[in-house]
PDB file of C-alpha atoms in Angstrom:
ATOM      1  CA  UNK A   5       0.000   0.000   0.000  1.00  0.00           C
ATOM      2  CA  UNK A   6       0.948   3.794  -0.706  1.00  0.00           C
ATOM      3  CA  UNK A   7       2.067   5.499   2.539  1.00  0.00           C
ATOM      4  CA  UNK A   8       2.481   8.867   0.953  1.00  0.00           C
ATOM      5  CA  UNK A   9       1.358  12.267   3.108  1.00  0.00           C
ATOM      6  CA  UNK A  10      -1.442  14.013   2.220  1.00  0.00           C
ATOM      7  CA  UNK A  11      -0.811  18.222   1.812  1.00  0.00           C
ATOM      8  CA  UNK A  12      -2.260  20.960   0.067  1.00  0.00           C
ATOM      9  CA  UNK A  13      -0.977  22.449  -2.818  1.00  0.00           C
ATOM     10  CA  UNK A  14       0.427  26.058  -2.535  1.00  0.00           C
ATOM     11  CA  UNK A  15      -0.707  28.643  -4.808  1.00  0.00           C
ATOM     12  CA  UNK A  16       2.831  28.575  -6.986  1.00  0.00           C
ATOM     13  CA  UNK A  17       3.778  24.615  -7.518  1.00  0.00           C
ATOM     14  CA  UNK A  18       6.418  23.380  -5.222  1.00  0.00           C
ATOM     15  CA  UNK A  19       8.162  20.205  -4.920  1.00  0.00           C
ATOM     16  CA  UNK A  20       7.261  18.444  -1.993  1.00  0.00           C
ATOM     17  CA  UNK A  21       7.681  15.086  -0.762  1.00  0.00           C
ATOM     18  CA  UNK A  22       6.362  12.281  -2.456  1.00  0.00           C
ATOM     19  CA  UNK A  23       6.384  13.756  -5.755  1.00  0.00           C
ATOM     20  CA  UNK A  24       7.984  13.133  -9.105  1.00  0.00           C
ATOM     21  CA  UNK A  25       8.756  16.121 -11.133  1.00  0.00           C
ATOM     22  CA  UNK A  26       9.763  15.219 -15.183  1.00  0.00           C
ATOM     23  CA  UNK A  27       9.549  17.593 -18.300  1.00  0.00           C
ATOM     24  CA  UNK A  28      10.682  17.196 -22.135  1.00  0.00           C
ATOM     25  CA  UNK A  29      14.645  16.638 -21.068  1.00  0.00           C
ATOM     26  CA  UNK A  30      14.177  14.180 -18.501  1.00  0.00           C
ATOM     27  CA  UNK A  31      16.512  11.225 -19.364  1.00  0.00           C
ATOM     28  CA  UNK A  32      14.684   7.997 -20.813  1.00  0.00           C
ATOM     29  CA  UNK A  33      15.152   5.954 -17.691  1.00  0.00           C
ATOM     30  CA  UNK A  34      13.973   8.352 -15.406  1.00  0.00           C
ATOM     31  CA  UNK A  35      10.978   9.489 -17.407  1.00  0.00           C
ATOM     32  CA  UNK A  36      10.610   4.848 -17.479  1.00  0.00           C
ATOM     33  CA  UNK A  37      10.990   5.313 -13.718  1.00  0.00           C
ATOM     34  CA  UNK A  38       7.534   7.327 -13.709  1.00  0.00           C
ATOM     35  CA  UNK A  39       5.809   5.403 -16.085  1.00  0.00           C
ATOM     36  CA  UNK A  40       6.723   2.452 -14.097  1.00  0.00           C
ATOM     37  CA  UNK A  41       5.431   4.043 -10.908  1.00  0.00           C
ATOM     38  CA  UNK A  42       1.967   4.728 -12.190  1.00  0.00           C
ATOM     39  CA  UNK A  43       1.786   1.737 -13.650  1.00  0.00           C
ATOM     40  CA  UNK A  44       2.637   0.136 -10.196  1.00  0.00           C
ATOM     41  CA  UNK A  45      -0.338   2.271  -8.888  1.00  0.00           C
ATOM     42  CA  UNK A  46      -2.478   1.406 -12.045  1.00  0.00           C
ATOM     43  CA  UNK A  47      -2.433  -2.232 -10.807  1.00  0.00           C
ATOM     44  CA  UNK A  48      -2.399  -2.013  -7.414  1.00  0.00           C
ATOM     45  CA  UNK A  49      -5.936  -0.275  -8.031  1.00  0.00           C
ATOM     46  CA  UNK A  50      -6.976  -3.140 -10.072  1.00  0.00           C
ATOM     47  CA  UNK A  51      -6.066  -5.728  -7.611  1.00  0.00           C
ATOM     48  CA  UNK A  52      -8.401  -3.894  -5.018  1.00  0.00           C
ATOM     49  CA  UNK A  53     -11.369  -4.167  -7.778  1.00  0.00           C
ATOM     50  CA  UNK A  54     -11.089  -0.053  -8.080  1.00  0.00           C
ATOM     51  CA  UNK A  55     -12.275   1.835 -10.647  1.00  0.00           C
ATOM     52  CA  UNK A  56      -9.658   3.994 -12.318  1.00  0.00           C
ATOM     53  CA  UNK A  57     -11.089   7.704 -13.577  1.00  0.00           C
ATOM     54  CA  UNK A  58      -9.004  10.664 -14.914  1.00  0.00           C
ATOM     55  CA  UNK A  59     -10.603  13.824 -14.540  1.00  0.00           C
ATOM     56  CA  UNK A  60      -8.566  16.468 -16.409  1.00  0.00           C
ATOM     57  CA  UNK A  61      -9.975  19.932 -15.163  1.00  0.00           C
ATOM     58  CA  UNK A  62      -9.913  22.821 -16.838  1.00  0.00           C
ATOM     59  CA  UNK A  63     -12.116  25.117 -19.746  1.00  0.00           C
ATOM     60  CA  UNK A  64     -10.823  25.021 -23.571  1.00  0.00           C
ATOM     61  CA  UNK A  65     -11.959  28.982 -23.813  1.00  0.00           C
ATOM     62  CA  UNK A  66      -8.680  29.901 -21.837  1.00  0.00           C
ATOM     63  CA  UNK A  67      -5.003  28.761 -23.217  1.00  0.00           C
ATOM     64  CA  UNK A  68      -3.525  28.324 -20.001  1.00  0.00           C
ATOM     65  CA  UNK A  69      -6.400  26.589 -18.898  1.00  0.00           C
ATOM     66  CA  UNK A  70      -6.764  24.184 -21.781  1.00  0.00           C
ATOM     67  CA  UNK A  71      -4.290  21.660 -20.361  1.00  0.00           C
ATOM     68  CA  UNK A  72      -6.752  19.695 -18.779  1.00  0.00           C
ATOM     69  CA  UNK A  73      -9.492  19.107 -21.492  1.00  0.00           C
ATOM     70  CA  UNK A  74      -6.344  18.884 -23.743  1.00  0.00           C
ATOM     71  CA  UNK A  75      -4.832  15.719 -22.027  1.00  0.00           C
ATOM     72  CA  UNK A  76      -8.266  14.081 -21.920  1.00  0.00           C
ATOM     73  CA  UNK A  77      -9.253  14.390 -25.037  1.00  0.00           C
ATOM     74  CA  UNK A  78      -5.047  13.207 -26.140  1.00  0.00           C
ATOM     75  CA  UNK A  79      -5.961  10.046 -23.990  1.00  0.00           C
ATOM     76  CA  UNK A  80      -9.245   9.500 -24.911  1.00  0.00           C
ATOM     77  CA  UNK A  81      -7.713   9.053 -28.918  1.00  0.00           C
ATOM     78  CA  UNK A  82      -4.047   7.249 -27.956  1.00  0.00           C
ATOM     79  CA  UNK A  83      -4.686   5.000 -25.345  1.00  0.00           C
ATOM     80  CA  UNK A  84      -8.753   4.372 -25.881  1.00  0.00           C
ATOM     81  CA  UNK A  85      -9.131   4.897 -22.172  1.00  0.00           C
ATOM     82  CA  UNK A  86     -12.858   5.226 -21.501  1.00  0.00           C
ATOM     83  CA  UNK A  87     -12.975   6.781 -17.822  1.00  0.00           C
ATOM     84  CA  UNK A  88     -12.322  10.420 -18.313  1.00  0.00           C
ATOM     85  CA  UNK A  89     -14.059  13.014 -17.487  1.00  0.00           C
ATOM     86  CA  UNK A  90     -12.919  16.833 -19.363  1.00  0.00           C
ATOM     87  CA  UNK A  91     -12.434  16.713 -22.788  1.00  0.00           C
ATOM     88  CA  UNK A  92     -12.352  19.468 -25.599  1.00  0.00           C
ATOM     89  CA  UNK A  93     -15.339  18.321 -26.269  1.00  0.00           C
ATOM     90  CA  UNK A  94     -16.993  18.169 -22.904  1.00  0.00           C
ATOM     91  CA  UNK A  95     -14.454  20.073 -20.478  1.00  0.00           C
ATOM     92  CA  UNK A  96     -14.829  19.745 -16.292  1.00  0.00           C
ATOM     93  CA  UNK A  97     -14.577  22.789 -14.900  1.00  0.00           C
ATOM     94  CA  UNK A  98     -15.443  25.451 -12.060  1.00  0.00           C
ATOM     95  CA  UNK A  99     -18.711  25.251 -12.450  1.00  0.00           C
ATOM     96  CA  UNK A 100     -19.601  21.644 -12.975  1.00  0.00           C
ATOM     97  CA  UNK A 101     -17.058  20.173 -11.333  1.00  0.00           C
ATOM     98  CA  UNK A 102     -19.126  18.876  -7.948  1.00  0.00           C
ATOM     99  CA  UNK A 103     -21.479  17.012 -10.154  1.00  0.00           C
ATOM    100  CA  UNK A 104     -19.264  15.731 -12.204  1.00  0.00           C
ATOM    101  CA  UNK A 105     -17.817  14.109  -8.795  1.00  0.00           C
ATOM    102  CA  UNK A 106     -20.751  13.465  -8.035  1.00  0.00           C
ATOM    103  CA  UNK A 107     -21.461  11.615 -11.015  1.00  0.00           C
ATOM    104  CA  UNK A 108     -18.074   9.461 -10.603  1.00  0.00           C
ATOM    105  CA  UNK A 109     -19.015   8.227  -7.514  1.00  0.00           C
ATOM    106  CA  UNK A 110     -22.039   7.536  -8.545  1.00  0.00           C
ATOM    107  CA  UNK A 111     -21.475   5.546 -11.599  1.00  0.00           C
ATOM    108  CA  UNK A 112     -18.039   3.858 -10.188  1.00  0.00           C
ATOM    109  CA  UNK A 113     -16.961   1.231  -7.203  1.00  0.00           C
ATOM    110  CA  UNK A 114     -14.851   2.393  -5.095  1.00  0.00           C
ATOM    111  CA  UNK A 115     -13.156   4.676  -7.740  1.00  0.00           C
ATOM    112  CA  UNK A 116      -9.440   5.737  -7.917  1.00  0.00           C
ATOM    113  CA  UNK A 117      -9.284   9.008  -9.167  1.00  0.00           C
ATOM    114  CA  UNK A 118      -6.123  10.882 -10.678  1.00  0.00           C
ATOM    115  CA  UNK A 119      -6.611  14.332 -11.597  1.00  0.00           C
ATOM    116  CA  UNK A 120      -4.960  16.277 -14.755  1.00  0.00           C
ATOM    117  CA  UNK A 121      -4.831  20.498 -14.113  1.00  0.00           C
ATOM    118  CA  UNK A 122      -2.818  23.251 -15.222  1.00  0.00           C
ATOM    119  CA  UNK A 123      -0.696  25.352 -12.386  1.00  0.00           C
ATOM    120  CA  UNK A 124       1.288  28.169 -12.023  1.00  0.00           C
ATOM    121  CA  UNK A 125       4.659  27.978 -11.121  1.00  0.00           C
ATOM    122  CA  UNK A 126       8.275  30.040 -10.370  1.00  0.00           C
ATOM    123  CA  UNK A 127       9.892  31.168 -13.656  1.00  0.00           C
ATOM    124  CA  UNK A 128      12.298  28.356 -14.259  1.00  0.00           C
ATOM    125  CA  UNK A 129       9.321  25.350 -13.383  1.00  0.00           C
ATOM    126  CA  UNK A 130       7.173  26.710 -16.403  1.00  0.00           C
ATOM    127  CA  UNK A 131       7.431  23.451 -19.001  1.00  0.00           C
ATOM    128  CA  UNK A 132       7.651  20.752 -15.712  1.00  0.00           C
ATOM    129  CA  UNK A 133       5.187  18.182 -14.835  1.00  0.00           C
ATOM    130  CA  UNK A 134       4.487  17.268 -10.787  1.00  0.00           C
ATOM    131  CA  UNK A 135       2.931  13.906 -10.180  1.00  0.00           C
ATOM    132  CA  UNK A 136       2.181  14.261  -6.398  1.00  0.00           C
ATOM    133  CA  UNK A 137       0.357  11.578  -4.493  1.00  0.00           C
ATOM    134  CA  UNK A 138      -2.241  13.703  -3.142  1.00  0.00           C
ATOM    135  CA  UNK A 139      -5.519  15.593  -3.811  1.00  0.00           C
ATOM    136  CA  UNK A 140      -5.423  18.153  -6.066  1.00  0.00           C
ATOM    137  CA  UNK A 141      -6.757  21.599  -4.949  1.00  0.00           C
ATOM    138  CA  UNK A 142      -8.649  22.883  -8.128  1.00  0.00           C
ATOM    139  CA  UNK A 143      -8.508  26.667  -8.783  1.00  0.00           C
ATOM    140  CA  UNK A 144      -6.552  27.773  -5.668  1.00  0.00           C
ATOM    141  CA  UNK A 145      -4.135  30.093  -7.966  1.00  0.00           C
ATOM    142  CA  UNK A 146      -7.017  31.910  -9.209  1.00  0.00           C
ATOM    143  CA  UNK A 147      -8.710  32.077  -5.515  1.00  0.00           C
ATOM    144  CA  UNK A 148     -11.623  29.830  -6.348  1.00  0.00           C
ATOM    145  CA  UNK A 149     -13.167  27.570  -3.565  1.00  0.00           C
ATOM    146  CA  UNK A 150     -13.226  24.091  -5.309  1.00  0.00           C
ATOM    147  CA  UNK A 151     -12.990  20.995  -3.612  1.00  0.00           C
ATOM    148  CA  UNK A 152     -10.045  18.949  -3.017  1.00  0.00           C
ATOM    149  CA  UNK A 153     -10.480  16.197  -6.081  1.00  0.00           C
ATOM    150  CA  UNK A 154      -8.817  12.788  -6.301  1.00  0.00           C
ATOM    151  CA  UNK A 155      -6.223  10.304  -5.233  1.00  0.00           C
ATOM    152  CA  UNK A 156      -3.319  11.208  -7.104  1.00  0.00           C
ATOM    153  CA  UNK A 157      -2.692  14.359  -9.811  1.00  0.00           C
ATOM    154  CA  UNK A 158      -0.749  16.057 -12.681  1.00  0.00           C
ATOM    155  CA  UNK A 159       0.595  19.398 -12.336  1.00  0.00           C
ATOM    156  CA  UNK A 160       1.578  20.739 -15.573  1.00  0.00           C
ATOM    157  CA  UNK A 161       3.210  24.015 -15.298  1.00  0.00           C
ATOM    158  CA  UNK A 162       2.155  26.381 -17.888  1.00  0.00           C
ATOM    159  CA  UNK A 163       2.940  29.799 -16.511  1.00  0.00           C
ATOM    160  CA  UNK A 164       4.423  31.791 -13.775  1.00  0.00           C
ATOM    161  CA  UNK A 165       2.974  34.594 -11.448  1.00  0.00           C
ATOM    162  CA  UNK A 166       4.899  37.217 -11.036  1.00  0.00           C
ATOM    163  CA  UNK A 167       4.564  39.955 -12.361  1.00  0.00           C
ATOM    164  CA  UNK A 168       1.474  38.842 -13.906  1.00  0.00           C
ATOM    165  CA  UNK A 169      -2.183  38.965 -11.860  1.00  0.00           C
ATOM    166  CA  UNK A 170      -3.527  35.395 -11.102  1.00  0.00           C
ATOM    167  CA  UNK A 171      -6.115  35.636 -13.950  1.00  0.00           C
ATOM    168  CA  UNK A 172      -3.699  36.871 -16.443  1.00  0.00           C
ATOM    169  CA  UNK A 173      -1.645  33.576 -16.938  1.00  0.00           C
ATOM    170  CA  UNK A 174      -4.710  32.532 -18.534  1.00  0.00           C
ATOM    171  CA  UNK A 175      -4.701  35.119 -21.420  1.00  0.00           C
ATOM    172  CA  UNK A 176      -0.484  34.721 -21.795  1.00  0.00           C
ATOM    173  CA  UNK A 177       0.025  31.135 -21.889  1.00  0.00           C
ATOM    174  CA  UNK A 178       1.978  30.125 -25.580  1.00  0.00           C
ATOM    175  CA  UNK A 179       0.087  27.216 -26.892  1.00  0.00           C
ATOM    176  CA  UNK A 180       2.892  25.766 -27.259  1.00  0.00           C
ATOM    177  CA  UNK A 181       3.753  25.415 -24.198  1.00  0.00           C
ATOM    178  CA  UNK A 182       0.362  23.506 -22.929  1.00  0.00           C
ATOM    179  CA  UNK A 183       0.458  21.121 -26.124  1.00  0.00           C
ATOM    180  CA  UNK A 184       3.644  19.987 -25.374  1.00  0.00           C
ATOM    181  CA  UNK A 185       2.689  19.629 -21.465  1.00  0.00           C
ATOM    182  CA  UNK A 186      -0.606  17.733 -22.747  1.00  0.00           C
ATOM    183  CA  UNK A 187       1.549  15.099 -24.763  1.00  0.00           C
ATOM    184  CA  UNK A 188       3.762  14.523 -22.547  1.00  0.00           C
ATOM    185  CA  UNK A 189       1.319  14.023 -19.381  1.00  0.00           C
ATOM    186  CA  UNK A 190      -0.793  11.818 -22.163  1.00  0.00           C
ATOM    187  CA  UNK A 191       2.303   9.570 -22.906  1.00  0.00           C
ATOM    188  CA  UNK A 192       2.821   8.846 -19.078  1.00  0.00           C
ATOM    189  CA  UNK A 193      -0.605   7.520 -18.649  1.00  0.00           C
ATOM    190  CA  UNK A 194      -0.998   5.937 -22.077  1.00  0.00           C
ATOM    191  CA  UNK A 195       2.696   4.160 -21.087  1.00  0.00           C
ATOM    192  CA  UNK A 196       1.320   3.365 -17.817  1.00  0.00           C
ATOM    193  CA  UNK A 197      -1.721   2.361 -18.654  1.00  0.00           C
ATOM    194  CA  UNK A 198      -0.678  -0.215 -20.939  1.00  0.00           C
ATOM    195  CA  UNK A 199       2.106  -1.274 -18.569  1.00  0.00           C
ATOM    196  CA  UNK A 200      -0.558  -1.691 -15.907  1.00  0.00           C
ATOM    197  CA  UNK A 201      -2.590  -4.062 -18.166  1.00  0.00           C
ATOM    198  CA  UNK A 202       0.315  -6.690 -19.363  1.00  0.00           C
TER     199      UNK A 202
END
């Protein structure tokens, strides 16, 4: 079993303990390392008769907050995973976000749910992923009272604060930036996923 501490997150990312940090020039074996990790956790799930569900948060009218319904809808296509909730097409955000939890624990047994959302970070994090083993706290950068979602998350980093207000980051995001976080958080899980089920 998974003896990881359960925190909040802060409103820039940190790094704190139990959590695995990777971007675009992370080595081959260590990115392997991740994959293998989730993977671990994929199963372990499984073996408890758990549901998996990824619920990638965020609204596709925003560019820094397209990260979520970006990922989903990458993992939806590449890895024909069927549990996800936020999509391009049907994104989970602010305001139906409690009943689409409602919904998952509704419609699944016992369900493990890992979260996809876009964060803010310092300067020199923006292009990172986090994988934490906690809940995620949904909207805290922009001071929005969400509640704490899921088992496990992905942070992807897509902008920084200062000297920008919180809402700003949303409006001067590069594209490029979130597709390449999307792909790569979609990868992970696709890896994983497929891992998980050999």
């Amino acid at each position: 079993m998974n003896t990881f501490r359960r925190h909040k997150l802060h409103e820039v990312a940190t790094k704190p303990k139990n959590t695995l940090q990777f971007n675009e020039q992370t080595a081959p074996e260590a990115l392997q390392a991740i994959i293998d990790n989730l993977s671990a956790i994929l199963r372990e799930a499984r073996s408890e008769q758990r549901e998996i569900v990824y619920l990638c948060i965020g609204s596709d009218r925003y560019i820094g907050d397209s990260l979520g319904p970006l990922t989903g809808s990458l993992i939806v296509e590449n890895a024909k995973i069927e549990r996800v909730y936020g999509t391009l097409e049907e994104p989970i955000h602010a305001f139906n976000l409690k009943p689409a939890l409602k919904d998952i624990q509704k419609t699944y047994h016992h369900p493990l749910i890992i979260c996809v959302d876009a964060s803010l970070g310092a300067k020199e994090q923006v292009g990172d992923v986090l994988f934490v083993d906690a809940p995620l706290m949904p909207g805290k950068a922009l001071e929005r009272m969400l509640p704490e979602t899921g088992d496990y998350h992905f942070q992807g980093i897509v902008n920084y604060l200062d000297p920008l207000p919180t809402s700003q980051f949303l409006n001067d995001t590069r594209l490029h930036t979130v597709m390449k976080l999307s792909r790569l958080i979609a990868r992970v899980i696709t890896e994983s996923d497929q891992q998980a089920s050999q």
